[in-house]
Amino acid sequence: MTDFFQHTVGLSFDWAWFLATIAGILLIALPLMLSVAMIIYADRKIWAAMALRRGPNVVGPFGLLQSFADGLKVFLQETIVPSAANRGLFLLAPIITFTVALIVWAVVPFQPGVVLANINVGLLYVLAASSLGVYGIILAGWSSNSKYPFFSAIRAAAQMVSYEVAIGFVLISVVLWAQSFNLGTIVEAQKGLYGFINGFGFNPLLFPMSVVFLISSLAETQRAPFDLTEAESELVAGYQTEYSSMAFALYWLGEYANVLLMCTLNATLFWGGYLPPFDWAPLYVVPGIIWLFAKILFFFFVFSWIKATVPRYRYDQLMRLGWKIFLPLSLFWVFLVSGVLMFMRVGV
């Protein structure tokens, strides 16, 4: 795209690079916003189908415009800031959550060579940026000056620490096998497993880590059965209790953008990303972005399926799963994978 602006339009390299970067950001952000709106609709329809209900079916054909009607409704509502709240932080918190949910997409490869920022430490960037999302929840809980949001913020901090450590060890196993932190290189390293299949998830040594990562990603995005930060039975609505209007909508959009991101990471790190499921030439005729979207939609269905069927964990169960099961298991797997790779590649 930089070459197009530079040679076809006749701009200098600096301006061509700037406009190409802005165009790339818009090409990712605008479809993502539309996808978030439609994925909320899909989430509600999946829950409804599993509960033998109809779900949204009135606004627009098959209820497809329901998410946009909800967005217009919250846009027209008044933003209420509690009198005892810290006004600046109260309004900044949802902006942080929403912004962080967008910036991680900069390093996601949609097709070979189709990535906004093809950096060598892409996986470290994902870890660093996604970890910042919890600050929006913590700030919301503290700045609201209300006990229920404050309890929710404490839970969110503990939950993030508990599962971020396990996710880190899981990703070390992937990096060891792919020998790179670059997401595009990690996807390409999954090509041709056993000569005919694409994906680390089909490797018996890495499949358990794909399951750990899937469950940990549910906890990282505060999805059921780990949605203890907004448990209505104890905390009314958690950190969102005092929010209304667009501030509440930003949390809603940020949550679903994070869910889509975790679905994308599951597909990219373990199930071949933009590669077809089988290393068979005719399947490569289908554009890689189509394969990636299909995998994202599958994992999103799994997320919705779990939310509709699995009851919420108690808080002690949440902590026990993270610290006593996932942490030792993922740490042991790092030693196991590194030992197997030493035997395979070095012959020690």
Short mmCIF file of C-alpha atoms in Angstrom, two decimals:
data_model
loop_
_atom_site.label_atom_id
_atom_site.label_comp_id
_atom_site.label_asym_id
_atom_site.label_seq_id
_atom_site.Cartn_x
_atom_site.Cartn_y
_atom_site.Cartn_z
CA MET A 1 0.00 0.00 0.00
CA THR A 2 2.95 2.31 0.66
CA ASP A 3 4.17 1.65 -2.90
CA PHE A 4 0.72 2.55 -4.25
CA PHE A 5 0.68 5.96 -2.54
CA GLN A 6 4.33 6.58 -3.41
CA HIS A 7 4.43 5.59 -7.09
CA THR A 8 0.80 5.84 -8.25
CA VAL A 9 -0.29 8.92 -6.29
CA GLY A 10 3.19 10.47 -6.34
CA LEU A 11 3.64 11.17 -2.61
CA SER A 12 6.92 11.19 -0.72
CA PHE A 13 7.84 8.03 1.20
CA ASP A 14 6.99 9.58 4.58
CA TRP A 15 3.49 10.66 3.52
CA ALA A 16 2.92 7.39 1.63
CA TRP A 17 3.88 5.36 4.71
CA PHE A 18 1.67 7.53 6.95
CA LEU A 19 -1.42 7.22 4.71
CA ALA A 20 -0.83 3.48 4.21
CA THR A 21 -0.66 2.98 7.98
CA ILE A 22 -3.87 4.98 8.55
CA ALA A 23 -5.62 3.02 5.79
CA GLY A 24 -4.44 -0.27 7.34
CA ILE A 25 -5.73 0.76 10.76
CA LEU A 26 -9.13 1.68 9.31
CA LEU A 27 -9.28 -1.57 7.31
CA ILE A 28 -8.91 -3.46 10.57
CA ALA A 29 -10.83 -1.24 13.03
CA LEU A 30 -13.99 -0.53 10.99
CA PRO A 31 -14.76 -4.18 10.06
CA LEU A 32 -13.91 -5.13 13.65
CA MET A 33 -16.52 -2.70 14.99
CA LEU A 34 -19.11 -4.14 12.60
CA SER A 35 -18.07 -7.67 13.59
CA VAL A 36 -18.46 -6.85 17.29
CA ALA A 37 -22.01 -5.59 16.67
CA MET A 38 -22.95 -8.71 14.73
CA ILE A 39 -21.18 -11.08 17.13
CA ILE A 40 -23.30 -9.72 19.99
CA TYR A 41 -26.36 -10.64 17.92
CA ALA A 42 -24.90 -14.10 17.23
CA ASP A 43 -24.16 -14.57 20.95
CA ARG A 44 -27.77 -13.81 21.87
CA LYS A 45 -29.16 -16.09 19.15
CA ILE A 46 -26.93 -18.99 20.28
CA TRP A 47 -28.04 -18.57 23.92
CA ALA A 48 -31.67 -18.36 22.80
CA ALA A 49 -31.39 -21.53 20.68
CA MET A 50 -29.87 -23.44 23.59
CA ALA A 51 -32.63 -22.25 25.92
CA LEU A 52 -35.34 -22.97 23.30
CA ARG A 53 -36.13 -19.28 22.85
CA ARG A 54 -36.28 -17.12 19.71
CA GLY A 55 -33.79 -14.41 20.63
CA PRO A 56 -33.69 -11.07 18.72
CA ASN A 57 -36.12 -11.35 15.81
CA VAL A 58 -38.01 -8.06 15.54
CA VAL A 59 -35.62 -5.21 14.63
CA GLY A 60 -34.67 -5.73 10.99
CA PRO A 61 -34.79 -9.05 9.07
CA PHE A 62 -34.31 -11.91 11.55
CA GLY A 63 -33.46 -9.26 14.18
CA LEU A 64 -30.11 -8.45 12.50
CA LEU A 65 -30.37 -4.75 13.38
CA GLN A 66 -30.96 -5.35 17.10
CA SER A 67 -27.35 -4.56 18.05
CA PHE A 68 -27.47 -1.26 16.16
CA ALA A 69 -30.77 -0.35 17.84
CA ASP A 70 -29.20 -1.08 21.24
CA GLY A 71 -26.20 1.05 20.30
CA LEU A 72 -28.44 3.95 19.30
CA LYS A 73 -30.36 3.59 22.55
CA VAL A 74 -27.29 3.85 24.78
CA PHE A 75 -25.91 6.69 22.63
CA LEU A 76 -29.03 8.76 23.30
CA GLN A 77 -29.00 8.11 27.05
CA GLU A 78 -27.49 10.48 29.59
CA THR A 79 -24.04 9.71 31.01
CA ILE A 80 -24.43 9.78 34.80
CA VAL A 81 -21.32 10.19 36.94
CA PRO A 82 -21.85 9.45 40.67
CA SER A 83 -21.28 12.55 42.80
CA ALA A 84 -18.64 10.84 44.97
CA ALA A 85 -16.77 9.26 42.03
CA ASN A 86 -13.40 10.37 40.70
CA ARG A 87 -14.79 11.92 37.52
CA GLY A 88 -11.62 11.84 35.40
CA LEU A 89 -10.72 8.21 36.10
CA PHE A 90 -14.39 7.18 35.97
CA LEU A 91 -14.65 8.38 32.36
CA LEU A 92 -11.14 7.27 31.39
CA ALA A 93 -11.59 3.63 32.49
CA PRO A 94 -13.96 2.46 29.68
CA ILE A 95 -11.83 4.29 27.10
CA ILE A 96 -8.77 2.32 28.25
CA THR A 97 -10.63 -0.99 28.04
CA PHE A 98 -11.97 -0.25 24.55
CA THR A 99 -8.66 1.10 23.20
CA VAL A 100 -6.58 -1.80 24.49
CA ALA A 101 -9.05 -4.24 22.89
CA LEU A 102 -8.28 -2.63 19.50
CA ILE A 103 -4.52 -2.13 19.55
CA VAL A 104 -3.71 -5.84 19.89
CA TRP A 105 -5.09 -6.51 16.40
CA ALA A 106 -2.11 -4.68 14.88
CA VAL A 107 0.03 -7.84 14.91
CA VAL A 108 -2.59 -10.43 13.90
CA PRO A 109 -1.75 -12.00 10.48
CA PHE A 110 -4.90 -12.33 8.35
CA GLN A 111 -3.10 -13.85 5.33
CA PRO A 112 0.54 -14.39 4.37
CA GLY A 113 2.02 -10.90 4.50
CA VAL A 114 -1.30 -9.24 5.40
CA VAL A 115 -0.59 -7.78 8.84
CA LEU A 116 -0.47 -4.17 10.00
CA ALA A 117 2.75 -4.52 12.05
CA ASN A 118 4.81 -7.61 11.22
CA ILE A 119 7.12 -7.30 14.23
CA ASN A 120 9.44 -10.05 15.45
CA VAL A 121 8.11 -9.88 19.02
CA GLY A 122 4.43 -9.95 18.04
CA LEU A 123 3.51 -12.49 20.71
CA LEU A 124 5.17 -10.41 23.44
CA TYR A 125 3.24 -7.38 22.16
CA VAL A 126 -0.02 -9.33 22.44
CA LEU A 127 0.79 -10.35 26.02
CA ALA A 128 1.79 -6.82 27.03
CA ALA A 129 -1.18 -5.08 25.41
CA SER A 130 -3.85 -7.57 26.46
CA SER A 131 -2.62 -7.41 30.07
CA LEU A 132 -3.40 -3.69 30.11
CA GLY A 133 -7.13 -4.35 29.69
CA VAL A 134 -7.55 -5.17 33.38
CA TYR A 135 -6.51 -1.62 34.28
CA GLY A 136 -9.77 -0.34 32.82
CA ILE A 137 -11.69 -2.64 35.17
CA ILE A 138 -9.54 -1.78 38.19
CA LEU A 139 -9.89 1.96 37.55
CA ALA A 140 -13.65 1.59 37.09
CA GLY A 141 -13.97 -0.27 40.38
CA TRP A 142 -11.86 2.22 42.35
CA SER A 143 -13.13 5.46 40.78
CA SER A 144 -16.81 4.53 41.22
CA ASN A 145 -16.40 4.89 45.00
CA SER A 146 -18.89 2.07 45.52
CA LYS A 147 -18.32 -1.22 47.32
CA TYR A 148 -19.62 -3.60 44.66
CA PRO A 149 -17.45 -2.20 41.81
CA PHE A 150 -14.49 -2.12 44.22
CA PHE A 151 -14.89 -5.80 45.09
CA SER A 152 -15.15 -6.54 41.37
CA ALA A 153 -11.89 -4.67 40.69
CA ILE A 154 -10.08 -6.72 43.34
CA ARG A 155 -11.42 -9.92 41.81
CA ALA A 156 -10.35 -8.81 38.32
CA ALA A 157 -6.79 -8.09 39.47
CA ALA A 158 -6.46 -11.47 41.19
CA GLN A 159 -8.03 -13.29 38.24
CA MET A 160 -5.72 -11.61 35.72
CA VAL A 161 -2.59 -12.46 37.73
CA SER A 162 -3.72 -16.07 38.25
CA TYR A 163 -4.32 -16.92 34.59
CA GLU A 164 -1.77 -14.60 32.95
CA VAL A 165 1.04 -16.69 34.46
CA ALA A 166 -0.40 -19.95 33.09
CA ILE A 167 -0.95 -18.36 29.66
CA GLY A 168 2.67 -17.20 29.65
CA PHE A 169 3.98 -20.73 30.20
CA VAL A 170 1.60 -22.10 27.56
CA LEU A 171 2.93 -19.59 25.04
CA ILE A 172 6.53 -20.50 25.92
CA SER A 173 5.76 -24.06 24.72
CA VAL A 174 4.45 -22.66 21.42
CA VAL A 175 7.45 -20.36 20.99
CA LEU A 176 9.88 -23.22 21.69
CA TRP A 177 8.25 -25.37 19.02
CA ALA A 178 7.96 -22.57 16.42
CA GLN A 179 11.32 -20.95 17.35
CA SER A 180 9.85 -17.47 16.90
CA PHE A 181 7.77 -14.78 18.61
CA ASN A 182 6.43 -13.56 15.26
CA LEU A 183 2.79 -14.61 14.81
CA GLY A 184 3.16 -15.07 11.06
CA THR A 185 6.16 -17.36 11.58
CA ILE A 186 4.25 -19.31 14.24
CA VAL A 187 1.40 -19.89 11.77
CA GLU A 188 3.79 -21.02 9.03
CA ALA A 189 5.52 -23.39 11.49
CA GLN A 190 2.21 -25.26 11.83
CA LYS A 191 2.17 -26.19 8.15
CA GLY A 192 2.46 -29.80 7.11
CA LEU A 193 2.33 -31.60 10.45
CA TYR A 194 2.68 -35.34 9.70
CA GLY A 195 2.87 -34.23 6.06
CA PHE A 196 -0.85 -33.55 5.59
CA ILE A 197 -2.35 -31.49 8.44
CA ASN A 198 -1.90 -27.91 9.69
CA GLY A 199 -1.98 -26.92 13.35
CA PHE A 200 -0.06 -27.38 16.58
CA GLY A 201 -3.33 -28.55 18.15
CA PHE A 202 -2.98 -31.85 16.27
CA ASN A 203 0.39 -32.42 17.92
CA PRO A 204 -0.19 -34.72 20.96
CA LEU A 205 2.50 -32.81 22.85
CA LEU A 206 0.84 -29.38 22.35
CA PHE A 207 -2.84 -30.38 22.36
CA PRO A 208 -3.12 -30.26 26.20
CA MET A 209 -1.71 -26.72 26.10
CA SER A 210 -4.33 -25.71 23.54
CA VAL A 211 -7.03 -26.80 26.02
CA VAL A 212 -5.35 -24.91 28.87
CA PHE A 213 -5.08 -21.82 26.67
CA LEU A 214 -8.76 -22.03 25.67
CA ILE A 215 -9.91 -22.24 29.29
CA SER A 216 -7.47 -19.53 30.40
CA SER A 217 -8.69 -17.25 27.62
CA LEU A 218 -12.21 -17.61 29.02
CA ALA A 219 -10.86 -16.44 32.38
CA GLU A 220 -8.84 -13.60 30.82
CA THR A 221 -11.93 -12.19 29.10
CA GLN A 222 -14.12 -12.67 32.21
CA ARG A 223 -16.48 -14.95 30.31
CA ALA A 224 -18.62 -17.62 31.98
CA PRO A 225 -17.92 -19.71 33.95
CA PHE A 226 -15.26 -17.21 35.11
CA ASP A 227 -17.40 -14.03 35.02
CA LEU A 228 -16.96 -13.37 38.73
CA THR A 229 -16.05 -9.73 38.09
CA GLU A 230 -19.66 -9.02 37.12
CA ALA A 231 -21.47 -11.69 39.12
CA GLU A 232 -24.98 -10.29 39.54
CA SER A 233 -25.75 -12.67 42.40
CA GLU A 234 -23.13 -11.01 44.63
CA LEU A 235 -21.96 -7.77 42.99
CA VAL A 236 -25.08 -6.40 41.20
CA ALA A 237 -23.14 -5.87 37.93
CA GLY A 238 -19.59 -5.63 39.22
CA TYR A 239 -17.35 -2.88 37.88
CA GLN A 240 -20.11 -1.73 35.47
CA THR A 241 -22.66 -1.05 38.22
CA GLU A 242 -22.36 2.76 38.17
CA TYR A 243 -21.99 3.12 34.39
CA SER A 244 -24.60 4.17 31.86
CA SER A 245 -24.89 5.40 28.28
CA MET A 246 -21.80 5.22 26.02
CA ALA A 247 -19.43 4.54 28.92
CA PHE A 248 -21.30 1.27 29.52
CA ALA A 249 -21.38 0.58 25.76
CA LEU A 250 -17.58 0.93 25.54
CA TYR A 251 -17.22 -1.82 28.14
CA TRP A 252 -19.68 -3.96 26.21
CA LEU A 253 -17.82 -3.42 22.93
CA GLY A 254 -14.41 -3.89 24.57
CA GLU A 255 -15.50 -7.18 26.13
CA TYR A 256 -16.62 -8.64 22.79
CA ALA A 257 -13.55 -7.28 20.96
CA ASN A 258 -11.43 -9.10 23.56
CA VAL A 259 -13.46 -12.28 23.08
CA LEU A 260 -12.90 -12.09 19.31
CA LEU A 261 -9.20 -11.51 19.94
CA MET A 262 -8.93 -14.58 22.17
CA CYS A 263 -10.78 -16.64 19.56
CA THR A 264 -8.28 -15.36 16.98
CA LEU A 265 -5.29 -16.24 19.19
CA ASN A 266 -6.68 -19.75 19.77
CA ALA A 267 -6.96 -20.20 16.00
CA THR A 268 -3.57 -18.58 15.25
CA LEU A 269 -1.42 -20.24 17.91
CA PHE A 270 -2.79 -23.79 17.82
CA TRP A 271 -5.05 -24.41 14.85
CA GLY A 272 -3.21 -23.03 11.84
CA GLY A 273 -4.52 -19.47 11.69
CA TYR A 274 -5.06 -18.55 8.06
CA LEU A 275 -3.92 -22.01 6.86
CA PRO A 276 -6.53 -24.58 5.76
CA PRO A 277 -6.97 -27.54 8.11
CA PHE A 278 -5.25 -29.92 5.66
CA ASP A 279 -2.04 -29.34 3.72
CA TRP A 280 -3.71 -30.10 0.40
CA ALA A 281 -3.13 -27.82 -2.59
CA PRO A 282 -6.79 -27.27 -3.68
CA LEU A 283 -7.66 -25.93 -0.19
CA TYR A 284 -5.15 -23.10 -0.60
CA VAL A 285 -7.36 -21.66 -3.37
CA VAL A 286 -9.64 -20.38 -0.61
CA PRO A 287 -8.18 -17.09 0.74
CA GLY A 288 -6.47 -17.46 4.12
CA ILE A 289 -8.66 -14.81 5.71
CA ILE A 290 -11.71 -17.00 5.06
CA TRP A 291 -10.10 -19.94 6.90
CA LEU A 292 -9.14 -17.63 9.77
CA PHE A 293 -12.69 -16.23 10.06
CA ALA A 294 -14.17 -19.73 9.99
CA LYS A 295 -11.94 -20.78 12.89
CA ILE A 296 -12.73 -17.58 14.81
CA LEU A 297 -16.46 -18.23 14.42
CA PHE A 298 -16.02 -21.81 15.60
CA PHE A 299 -14.22 -20.72 18.76
CA PHE A 300 -16.79 -17.99 19.35
CA PHE A 301 -19.50 -20.64 19.19
CA VAL A 302 -17.55 -22.63 21.80
CA PHE A 303 -17.35 -19.52 24.01
CA SER A 304 -21.13 -18.97 23.71
CA TRP A 305 -21.85 -22.67 24.20
CA ILE A 306 -19.87 -22.69 27.45
CA LYS A 307 -21.61 -19.54 28.69
CA ALA A 308 -25.03 -21.01 27.98
CA THR A 309 -24.37 -24.37 29.66
CA VAL A 310 -21.69 -24.16 32.37
CA PRO A 311 -22.58 -22.71 35.79
CA ARG A 312 -20.40 -20.01 37.31
CA TYR A 313 -17.43 -21.12 39.43
CA ARG A 314 -17.05 -20.15 43.06
CA TYR A 315 -14.14 -17.80 43.63
CA ASP A 316 -12.08 -20.41 45.51
CA GLN A 317 -12.60 -22.84 42.61
CA LEU A 318 -11.38 -20.17 40.18
CA MET A 319 -8.20 -19.59 42.19
CA ARG A 320 -7.57 -23.30 42.72
CA LEU A 321 -7.85 -24.05 39.00
CA GLY A 322 -5.40 -21.29 38.13
CA TRP A 323 -2.76 -21.81 40.82
CA LYS A 324 -2.95 -25.52 41.69
CA ILE A 325 -3.74 -27.06 38.32
CA PHE A 326 -2.92 -24.81 35.34
CA LEU A 327 0.27 -23.24 36.72
CA PRO A 328 2.05 -26.52 37.66
CA LEU A 329 0.76 -28.24 34.52
CA SER A 330 1.92 -25.49 32.13
CA LEU A 331 5.28 -25.19 33.92
CA PHE A 332 5.85 -28.95 33.67
CA TRP A 333 4.90 -28.81 29.97
CA VAL A 334 7.61 -26.20 29.31
CA PHE A 335 10.22 -28.66 30.62
CA LEU A 336 8.60 -31.52 28.70
CA VAL A 337 8.48 -29.67 25.37
CA SER A 338 12.01 -28.31 25.74
CA GLY A 339 13.30 -31.81 26.59
CA VAL A 340 11.58 -33.38 23.57
CA LEU A 341 12.93 -30.64 21.28
CA MET A 342 16.45 -31.15 22.63
CA PHE A 343 16.17 -34.85 21.87
CA MET A 344 14.71 -34.27 18.37
CA ARG A 345 16.89 -31.39 17.18
CA VAL A 346 20.13 -31.84 19.04
CA GLY A 347 20.05 -35.54 19.74
CA VAL A 348 20.99 -35.14 23.40
#
